[in-house]
Coordinates of C-alpha atoms in Angstrom, one line a residue:
X1440 CA 11.5 14.6 -37.5
X1441 CA 10.6 11.9 -34.9
X1442 CA 14.3 12.4 -33.7
X1443 CA 13.4 16.0 -33.3
X1444 CA 10.4 15.8 -31.4
X1445 CA 12.1 13.1 -29.2
X1446 CA 14.8 15.8 -28.3
X1447 CA 12.5 18.8 -28.0
X1448 CA 10.1 16.3 -25.6
X1449 CA 13.2 15.5 -23.6
X1450 CA 14.1 19.1 -22.8
X1451 CA 10.8 20.4 -22.5
X1452 CA 9.0 21.6 -19.3
X1453 CA 9.7 23.3 -16.2
X1454 CA 12.7 22.2 -13.4
X1455 CA 10.2 24.0 -10.8
X1456 CA 8.0 20.8 -9.9
X1457 CA 11.5 18.8 -9.4
X1458 CA 12.7 21.8 -7.3
X1459 CA 9.4 21.6 -5.0
X1460 CA 9.5 17.7 -4.8
X1461 CA 13.3 18.1 -3.9
X1462 CA 12.3 20.8 -1.0
X1463 CA 9.6 18.2 0.5
X1464 CA 11.8 15.4 0.4
X1465 CA 14.4 17.4 2.1
X1466 CA 12.4 18.7 4.6
X1467 CA 10.7 15.2 5.6
X1468 CA 14.2 13.7 6.1
X1469 CA 15.4 16.7 8.2
X1470 CA 12.2 16.5 10.7
X1471 CA 12.8 12.6 10.6
X1472 CA 16.3 13.0 11.6
X1473 CA 15.5 15.6 14.3
X1474 CA 13.0 13.3 15.9
X1475 CA 15.4 10.8 15.5
X1476 CA 18.6 12.9 17.1
X1477 CA 16.0 13.9 19.9
X1478 CA 15.1 10.4 20.5
X1479 CA 18.5 9.0 20.7
X1480 CA 18.5 6.7 17.2
X1481 CA 20.6 7.3 14.3
X1482 CA 17.9 8.4 11.8
X1483 CA 18.2 8.7 7.7
X1484 CA 20.8 11.0 7.5
X1485 CA 23.7 8.8 9.0
X1486 CA 22.3 6.2 6.8
X1487 CA 22.4 8.2 3.7
X1488 CA 26.1 9.4 4.5
X1489 CA 26.9 5.3 4.6
X1490 CA 25.3 5.0 1.1
X1491 CA 28.1 7.4 -0.1
X1492 CA 30.7 6.9 1.7
X1493 CA 30.5 4.2 4.5
X1494 CA 29.1 1.0 4.6
X1495 CA 25.4 0.7 2.5
X1496 CA 22.7 -0.9 4.5
X1497 CA 21.5 -2.2 1.6
X1498 CA 23.8 -3.7 -1.6
X1499 CA 20.7 -4.5 -3.9
X1500 CA 18.6 -1.4 -3.1
X1501 CA 21.0 1.2 -4.7
X1502 CA 22.1 -0.6 -7.5
X1503 CA 18.0 -1.1 -8.2
X1504 CA 17.2 2.7 -8.1
X1505 CA 20.3 3.4 -10.6
X1506 CA 18.9 0.5 -12.9
X1507 CA 15.7 2.5 -12.9
X1508 CA 17.1 5.8 -13.7
X1509 CA 19.1 4.1 -16.8
X1510 CA 15.7 4.2 -18.4
X1511 CA 15.2 8.0 -18.9
X1512 CA 18.9 8.5 -20.1
X1513 CA 20.6 8.0 -23.8
X1514 CA 22.8 4.7 -24.7
X1515 CA 25.7 6.8 -24.4
X1516 CA 25.1 8.5 -20.9
X1517 CA 23.5 4.7 -19.7
X1518 CA 27.2 2.9 -20.9
X1519 CA 29.7 6.2 -19.0
X1520 CA 26.9 5.7 -15.8
X1521 CA 27.1 2.2 -15.1
X1522 CA 30.7 2.2 -15.8
X1523 CA 31.6 4.7 -13.3
X1524 CA 29.4 3.2 -10.4
X1525 CA 31.2 -0.5 -11.1
X1526 CA 34.5 1.4 -10.9
X1527 CA 33.8 3.2 -7.9
X1528 CA 32.1 -0.1 -6.0
X1529 CA 35.3 -2.1 -7.0
X1530 CA 37.8 0.4 -5.7
X1531 CA 35.4 0.5 -2.5
X1532 CA 35.7 -3.3 -2.2
X1533 CA 39.5 -3.4 -2.8
X1534 CA 39.7 -0.6 0.2
X1535 CA 37.6 -2.6 2.8
X1536 CA 38.8 -5.7 2.2
X1537 CA 42.3 -4.4 2.3
X1538 CA 41.3 -2.5 5.9
X1539 CA 39.7 -6.0 7.1
X1540 CA 35.8 -4.8 6.4
X1541 CA 33.0 -6.5 5.5
X1542 CA 32.6 -6.8 1.5
X1543 CA 29.8 -4.5 0.5
X1544 CA 29.0 -2.3 -2.5
X1545 CA 26.3 0.4 -3.5
X1546 CA 28.4 3.3 -3.1
X1547 CA 29.3 3.4 -6.7
X1548 CA 25.5 3.8 -7.7
X1549 CA 24.5 6.0 -5.1
X1550 CA 27.0 8.8 -6.1
X1551 CA 26.3 7.9 -9.9
X1552 CA 22.9 8.5 -9.6
X1553 CA 23.3 11.4 -7.5
X1554 CA 25.7 12.9 -10.5
X1555 CA 23.1 11.7 -12.9
X1556 CA 20.5 13.9 -11.6
X1557 CA 22.5 16.7 -11.2
X1558 CA 23.6 16.1 -15.0
X1559 CA 20.2 15.9 -16.2
X1560 CA 19.1 18.8 -14.5
X1561 CA 22.2 20.8 -15.8
X1562 CA 21.3 20.0 -19.5
X1563 CA 17.2 20.5 -18.4
X1564 CA 16.6 16.8 -19.7
X1565 CA 13.2 16.3 -18.0
X1566 CA 12.9 12.5 -19.1
X1567 CA 16.5 11.7 -17.2
X1568 CA 15.8 14.0 -14.7
X1569 CA 12.1 12.2 -13.6
X1570 CA 13.9 8.6 -13.8
X1571 CA 16.9 9.7 -11.8
X1572 CA 14.3 11.3 -9.2
X1573 CA 12.3 8.1 -9.0
X1574 CA 15.6 6.0 -8.4
X1575 CA 16.7 8.3 -6.1
X1576 CA 13.2 8.3 -4.2
X1577 CA 13.1 4.7 -4.1
X1578 CA 16.4 4.7 -1.8
X1579 CA 15.3 7.7 0.1
X1580 CA 12.0 6.0 1.2
X1581 CA 13.6 2.9 2.7
X1582 CA 15.4 5.4 5.0
X1583 CA 12.4 7.5 5.9
X1584 CA 10.8 4.1 6.5
X1585 CA 13.6 2.7 8.8
X1586 CA 13.0 5.6 10.9
X1587 CA 9.0 5.7 10.9
X1588 CA 9.6 2.1 12.4
X1589 CA 11.8 3.3 15.2
X1590 CA 9.2 6.4 16.1
X1591 CA 6.5 3.8 16.3
X1592 CA 8.1 2.2 19.1
X1593 CA 8.2 5.7 21.0
X1594 CA 5.1 6.9 20.0
X1595 CA 2.9 3.3 21.0
X1596 CA 4.9 1.7 23.7
X1597 CA 1.9 -0.7 24.2
X1598 CA 0.6 -3.0 21.4
X1599 CA -2.6 -4.6 20.4
X1600 CA -1.4 -8.3 19.9
X1601 CA -3.6 -9.7 21.8
X1602 CA -6.7 -8.7 19.8
X1603 CA -5.0 -9.3 16.7
X1604 CA -4.0 -12.9 17.6
X1605 CA -7.6 -13.6 18.9
X1606 CA -9.1 -12.4 16.0
X1607 CA -6.8 -14.3 13.9
X1608 CA -8.9 -17.6 15.5
X1609 CA -11.5 -16.7 12.9
X1610 CA -9.0 -17.7 10.1
X1611 CA -7.6 -20.1 11.5
X1612 CA -4.3 -18.8 13.1
X1613 CA -2.5 -19.3 9.8
X1614 CA 0.8 -17.9 10.9
X1615 CA 1.1 -21.0 13.2
X1616 CA 0.3 -23.5 10.7
X1617 CA 2.7 -21.8 8.1
X1618 CA 5.4 -21.4 10.8
X1619 CA 5.1 -25.1 11.6
X1620 CA 5.2 -26.1 8.0
X1621 CA 8.1 -24.0 7.5
X1622 CA 10.2 -25.6 10.5
X1623 CA 9.2 -29.2 8.5
X1624 CA 11.1 -28.5 5.5
X1625 CA 14.1 -26.9 6.5
X1626 CA 16.8 -24.3 6.2
X1627 CA 16.9 -24.4 2.4
X1628 CA 13.1 -23.3 1.8
X1629 CA 13.6 -20.8 5.0
X1630 CA 16.9 -19.2 3.2
X1631 CA 14.7 -18.8 -0.4
X1632 CA 11.7 -17.2 1.5
X1633 CA 13.9 -14.5 3.5
X1634 CA 15.8 -13.7 0.4
X1635 CA 12.5 -13.0 -1.4
X1636 CA 11.2 -11.3 1.6
X1637 CA 14.1 -8.7 1.7
X1638 CA 14.6 -8.2 -2.1
X1639 CA 11.3 -6.9 -2.6
X1640 CA 12.3 -3.6 -3.7
X1641 CA 14.3 -4.9 -6.2
X1642 CA 11.5 -6.9 -7.6
X1643 CA 9.5 -3.9 -7.7
X1644 CA 12.5 -1.9 -9.7
X1645 CA 12.4 -5.0 -12.4
X1646 CA 9.0 -4.9 -12.8
X1647 CA 9.1 -0.8 -13.1
X1648 CA 11.9 -0.9 -15.4
X1649 CA 9.8 -3.5 -17.8
X1650 CA 7.1 -0.8 -17.5
X1651 CA 9.4 2.3 -18.3
X1652 CA 11.4 0.4 -21.0
X1653 CA 9.5 2.5 -24.1
X1654 CA 11.5 5.7 -22.4
X1655 CA 14.6 4.0 -24.0
X1656 CA 13.0 4.3 -27.5
X1657 CA 12.0 7.9 -27.0
X1658 CA 8.2 7.2 -26.0
X1659 CA 6.1 9.2 -23.4
X1660 CA 5.9 7.8 -19.8
X1661 CA 3.2 5.7 -19.4
X1662 CA 0.2 6.9 -17.4
X1663 CA 0.5 4.7 -14.5
X1664 CA 3.1 2.6 -13.3
X1665 CA 4.3 0.4 -10.1
X1666 CA 6.5 2.9 -8.7
X1667 CA 3.8 5.3 -8.0
X1668 CA 1.9 2.4 -6.2
X1669 CA 4.9 1.5 -4.4
X1670 CA 5.4 5.1 -2.8
X1671 CA 1.7 5.6 -2.3
X1672 CA 1.7 2.4 -0.1
X1673 CA 4.8 3.4 1.9
X1674 CA 3.2 6.9 2.6
X1675 CA -0.4 5.7 3.5
X1676 CA 0.3 2.5 5.0
X1677 CA 2.7 3.4 8.4
X1678 CA -0.1 5.7 9.6
X1679 CA -2.0 2.7 10.5
X1680 CA 0.9 1.6 12.5
X1681 CA 0.4 4.0 15.2
X1682 CA -3.4 3.4 15.1
X1683 CA -3.0 0.1 15.7
X1684 CA 0.1 -1.1 16.8
X1685 CA 1.3 -4.7 16.6
X1686 CA 4.6 -6.3 16.2
X1687 CA 3.6 -10.0 15.4
X1688 CA 3.4 -13.6 16.8
X1689 CA 7.1 -14.2 17.0
X1690 CA 7.8 -11.4 19.2
X1691 CA 4.8 -11.0 21.3
X1692 CA 4.0 -14.9 21.6
X1693 CA 7.4 -16.7 20.4
X1694 CA 10.9 -16.9 21.2
X1695 CA 12.1 -13.5 19.8
X1696 CA 10.4 -11.2 22.2
X1697 CA 13.5 -10.7 24.5
X1698 CA 11.5 -11.1 27.7
X1699 CA 8.1 -9.2 26.6
X1700 CA 6.4 -12.0 25.2
X1701 CA 3.3 -13.5 26.4
X1702 CA 5.1 -17.1 26.4
X1703 CA 6.7 -18.9 24.1
X1704 CA 3.6 -20.5 22.4
X1705 CA 4.6 -19.8 18.5
X1706 CA 4.5 -22.0 16.4
X1707 CA 3.9 -25.2 18.4
X1708 CA 1.0 -23.9 20.5
X1709 CA -2.2 -21.7 19.8
X1710 CA -3.3 -19.4 22.7
X1711 CA -6.9 -18.5 23.7
X1712 CA -7.3 -15.7 25.9
X1713 CA -11.0 -14.3 25.7
X1714 CA -9.9 -11.0 28.0
X1715 CA -7.4 -9.4 25.7
X1716 CA -5.7 -6.3 26.8
X1717 CA -2.8 -4.1 25.5
X1718 CA 0.7 -4.9 26.5
X1719 CA 3.8 -3.3 27.2
X1720 CA 6.7 -3.8 25.1
X1721 CA 10.0 -2.9 24.3
X1722 CA 11.7 0.2 22.5
X1723 CA 13.1 -1.8 19.9
X1724 CA 10.6 -4.1 17.7
X1725 CA 8.7 -2.1 15.2
X1726 CA 5.0 -2.0 15.4
X1727 CA 4.5 -2.6 11.9
X1728 CA 2.2 -5.4 11.5
X1729 CA -0.9 -3.7 10.7
X1730 CA -1.7 -3.8 7.9
X1731 CA 0.7 -6.4 6.4
X1732 CA 2.5 -3.4 4.0
X1733 CA 4.9 -6.8 2.5
X1734 CA 1.6 -8.0 1.5
X1735 CA 0.5 -4.9 -0.2
X1736 CA 3.4 -4.5 -1.7
X1737 CA 3.7 -7.9 -3.2
X1738 CA 0.4 -7.7 -4.5
X1739 CA 0.7 -4.4 -6.1
X1740 CA 3.6 -6.4 -7.7
X1741 CA 1.0 -9.3 -9.1
X1742 CA -1.3 -6.8 -10.4
X1743 CA 1.3 -4.6 -12.4
X1744 CA 2.3 -7.7 -13.9
X1745 CA -0.7 -9.2 -15.1
X1746 CA -0.5 -7.5 -18.5
X1747 CA 3.1 -8.2 -19.3
X1748 CA 4.5 -11.2 -20.6
X1749 CA 4.3 -14.9 -19.4
X1750 CA 7.8 -14.6 -17.4
X1751 CA 6.9 -11.5 -15.9
X1752 CA 3.6 -12.9 -14.9
X1753 CA 4.8 -15.8 -13.4
X1754 CA 7.6 -13.7 -11.3
X1755 CA 4.8 -11.5 -10.1
X1756 CA 2.6 -14.6 -8.9
X1757 CA 5.7 -16.2 -7.4
X1758 CA 7.0 -13.2 -5.5
X1759 CA 3.3 -12.8 -3.7
X1760 CA 3.1 -16.4 -3.1
X1761 CA 6.7 -16.6 -1.5
X1762 CA 6.0 -13.1 0.1
X1763 CA 2.7 -14.8 1.6
X1764 CA 4.4 -17.7 3.0
X1765 CA 7.3 -15.4 4.4
X1766 CA 5.1 -13.1 6.1
X1767 CA 3.1 -15.7 8.0
X1768 CA 5.9 -18.5 7.9
X1769 CA 8.4 -16.4 9.8
X1770 CA 5.7 -15.1 12.4
X1771 CA 6.1 -11.6 11.7
X1772 CA 2.5 -11.1 10.9
X1773 CA -1.1 -12.8 11.7
X1774 CA -3.8 -13.4 9.0
X1775 CA -5.9 -10.7 9.9
X1776 CA -2.6 -8.6 8.9
X1777 CA -2.7 -9.7 5.5
X1778 CA -6.3 -9.3 4.9
X1779 CA -5.9 -5.5 5.6
X1780 CA -3.0 -5.4 3.8
X1781 CA -4.8 -6.8 0.5
X1782 CA -7.5 -4.0 1.1
X1783 CA -5.1 -1.3 1.4
X1784 CA -3.2 -2.1 -1.5
X1785 CA -6.3 -2.5 -3.9
X1786 CA -7.8 0.8 -2.4
X1787 CA -4.7 2.9 -3.5
X1788 CA -4.0 1.2 -6.4
X1789 CA -8.0 2.1 -7.2
X1790 CA -7.0 5.7 -7.0
X1791 CA -4.0 5.8 -9.4
X1792 CA -4.9 3.0 -12.0
X1793 CA -6.1 3.9 -15.8
X1794 CA -5.9 7.8 -14.7
X1795 CA -7.4 8.3 -18.3
X1796 CA -10.6 7.2 -17.3
X1797 CA -11.1 10.0 -14.5
X1798 CA -13.0 9.8 -11.3
X1799 CA -16.3 7.9 -12.8
X1800 CA -18.8 6.2 -10.8
X1801 CA -17.1 2.9 -10.7
X1802 CA -13.8 4.1 -9.5
X1803 CA -15.1 6.7 -6.5
X1804 CA -17.8 3.5 -5.5
X1805 CA -14.6 0.8 -5.4
X1806 CA -12.9 3.7 -3.3
X1807 CA -15.0 4.4 -1.0
X1808 CA -15.9 0.7 -0.7
X1809 CA -12.3 -0.3 0.0
X1810 CA -11.7 2.7 2.6
X1811 CA -15.0 1.3 4.3
X1812 CA -13.9 -2.5 4.6
X1813 CA -10.4 -1.2 6.0
X1814 CA -11.8 0.9 8.5
X1815 CA -14.7 -1.9 9.3
X1816 CA -11.7 -4.4 9.6
X1817 CA -9.3 -2.4 11.9
X1818 CA -12.4 -1.8 14.2
X1819 CA -13.7 -5.0 14.3
X1820 CA -10.1 -6.5 15.1
X1821 CA -10.0 -4.0 17.9
X1822 CA -13.4 -4.3 19.6
X1823 CA -15.0 -7.8 18.3
X1824 CA -11.4 -9.8 18.8
X1825 CA -13.2 -11.8 21.5
X1826 CA -16.4 -12.5 19.3
X1827 CA -14.1 -13.1 16.4
X1828 CA -12.3 -15.8 18.1
X1829 CA -15.3 -17.2 19.8
X1830 CA -17.2 -17.7 16.5
X1831 CA -14.9 -18.3 14.1
X1832 CA -17.3 -20.4 11.8
X1833 CA -19.1 -16.8 11.4
X1834 CA -16.5 -14.3 11.6
X1835 CA -13.8 -16.2 9.6
X1836 CA -16.0 -16.3 6.4
X1837 CA -17.6 -12.7 6.6
X1838 CA -13.8 -11.5 7.1
X1839 CA -13.1 -13.4 3.6
X1840 CA -16.2 -12.5 1.9
X1841 CA -15.4 -8.8 3.0
X1842 CA -12.0 -8.8 1.7
X1843 CA -13.2 -10.7 -1.7
X1844 CA -16.0 -8.1 -2.6
X1845 CA -13.1 -5.7 -2.7
X1846 CA -10.9 -7.9 -5.0
X1847 CA -14.1 -8.4 -7.2
X1848 CA -15.0 -5.2 -7.4
X1849 CA -11.1 -4.3 -8.3
X1850 CA -11.7 -6.8 -11.4
X1851 CA -14.4 -5.6 -12.5
X1852 CA -13.4 -2.3 -12.6
X1853 CA -9.8 -2.9 -14.5
X1854 CA -9.6 -6.2 -15.8
X1855 CA -12.8 -7.7 -16.4
X1856 CA -13.1 -8.4 -20.6
X1857 CA -14.7 -5.7 -22.0
X1858 CA -18.1 -5.6 -23.1
X1859 CA -19.0 -8.3 -20.7
X1860 CA -21.8 -7.9 -18.1
X1861 CA -19.1 -7.8 -15.1
X1862 CA -16.9 -4.6 -16.9
X1863 CA -20.3 -3.1 -17.7
X1864 CA -21.1 -3.0 -14.2
X1865 CA -17.3 -2.2 -13.4
X1866 CA -17.7 0.7 -15.6
X1867 CA -15.6 -0.5 -18.4
X1868 CA -16.5 1.1 -21.8
X1869 CA -17.6 -1.5 -24.3
X1870 CA -14.9 -2.3 -27.3
X1871 CA -15.6 0.1 -30.0
X1872 CA -16.8 -2.2 -33.3
X1873 CA -15.6 -1.2 -36.4
X1874 CA -18.9 0.0 -38.9
X1875 CA -19.2 -2.8 -41.4
X1876 CA -18.4 -1.6 -45.2
X1877 CA -21.1 -0.7 -47.4

């Protein structure tokens, strides 16, 4: 009976939502490609083509997407799919090496993932199709993100780095501190942090696979999992790039500015200019610092690993710490970017987490408070930057207290031990106590 129920569940439901989703994603990619073609940069379509038939931009993300899709299909399909993907990649590697081209893999994973989506749709396998769509969506999201970063350079030719750097004095200019420390630690530490930084999507897929492992046993989809938060952060976060365009200290104040930097200050000398202004910058460097989405995504990894086994919690903690060190130590972000990234992550996660609770008072309070703090931070970075830099002993602790308040409210609402005063304040229901037998 259980096997019949699982089979019925697997093929139940309508394909219409998937059709609507495909139409929306295809339309968004088409718009981005149109903008790219009119603006003179490649856009998402050539990158997608290369994933199928050329040299994939990333070798890890396609295989991560396929691995995520594997949780939704049976063992026999999984074996055939993985075998086909490996075989296609081996053939591709042989052809590339014979032609003197660089080593690359990923075509097999993308081809098989697309084929898997068609196969599960033809069999009305809703569970398998959903997993395949999520795997593909993570890959496509990276394409859309790359195009959006190029668009930020077009719509925002001026950047606000002087304001962000001045406000960062309130936090002690952590990018300068960590950057100097990494320079002393040598290339080995740099290489490890760089690998962690660029492989963030792979870590997300690993945690998502753990969260969705029950699908392979015929269980239902969990009510909430990391992929949902990752995609929401990727959808909402880039909007702030055009509201507060920032390129980062290594570009605006360091050697990577390609002639547009204000000086080669980073990471040895901390500048202080009490008359900040928007500065013109090149048309290549993305305005993708405020907020730090790497921080937001890494924090989401950390949060979603908390209820896993020890090795998953350790991995989530390691990825968060290394990502924070990389974002600052490479000069890609200011400290104030990271604070905004933390607030953004927890606010968005609060809209999705524990959906069975509904929109109770605690959730509404948390989302409203987090949204207010996010707006207040961005406005203060822009219009109170001089005050931040002049009175760091006041504005530094205040900034951290505001971020800490969001963290504390999030913990009380979703993680505090039920039955405690903190959990009660956070709206968590008290544990049901068994009625004593008479």
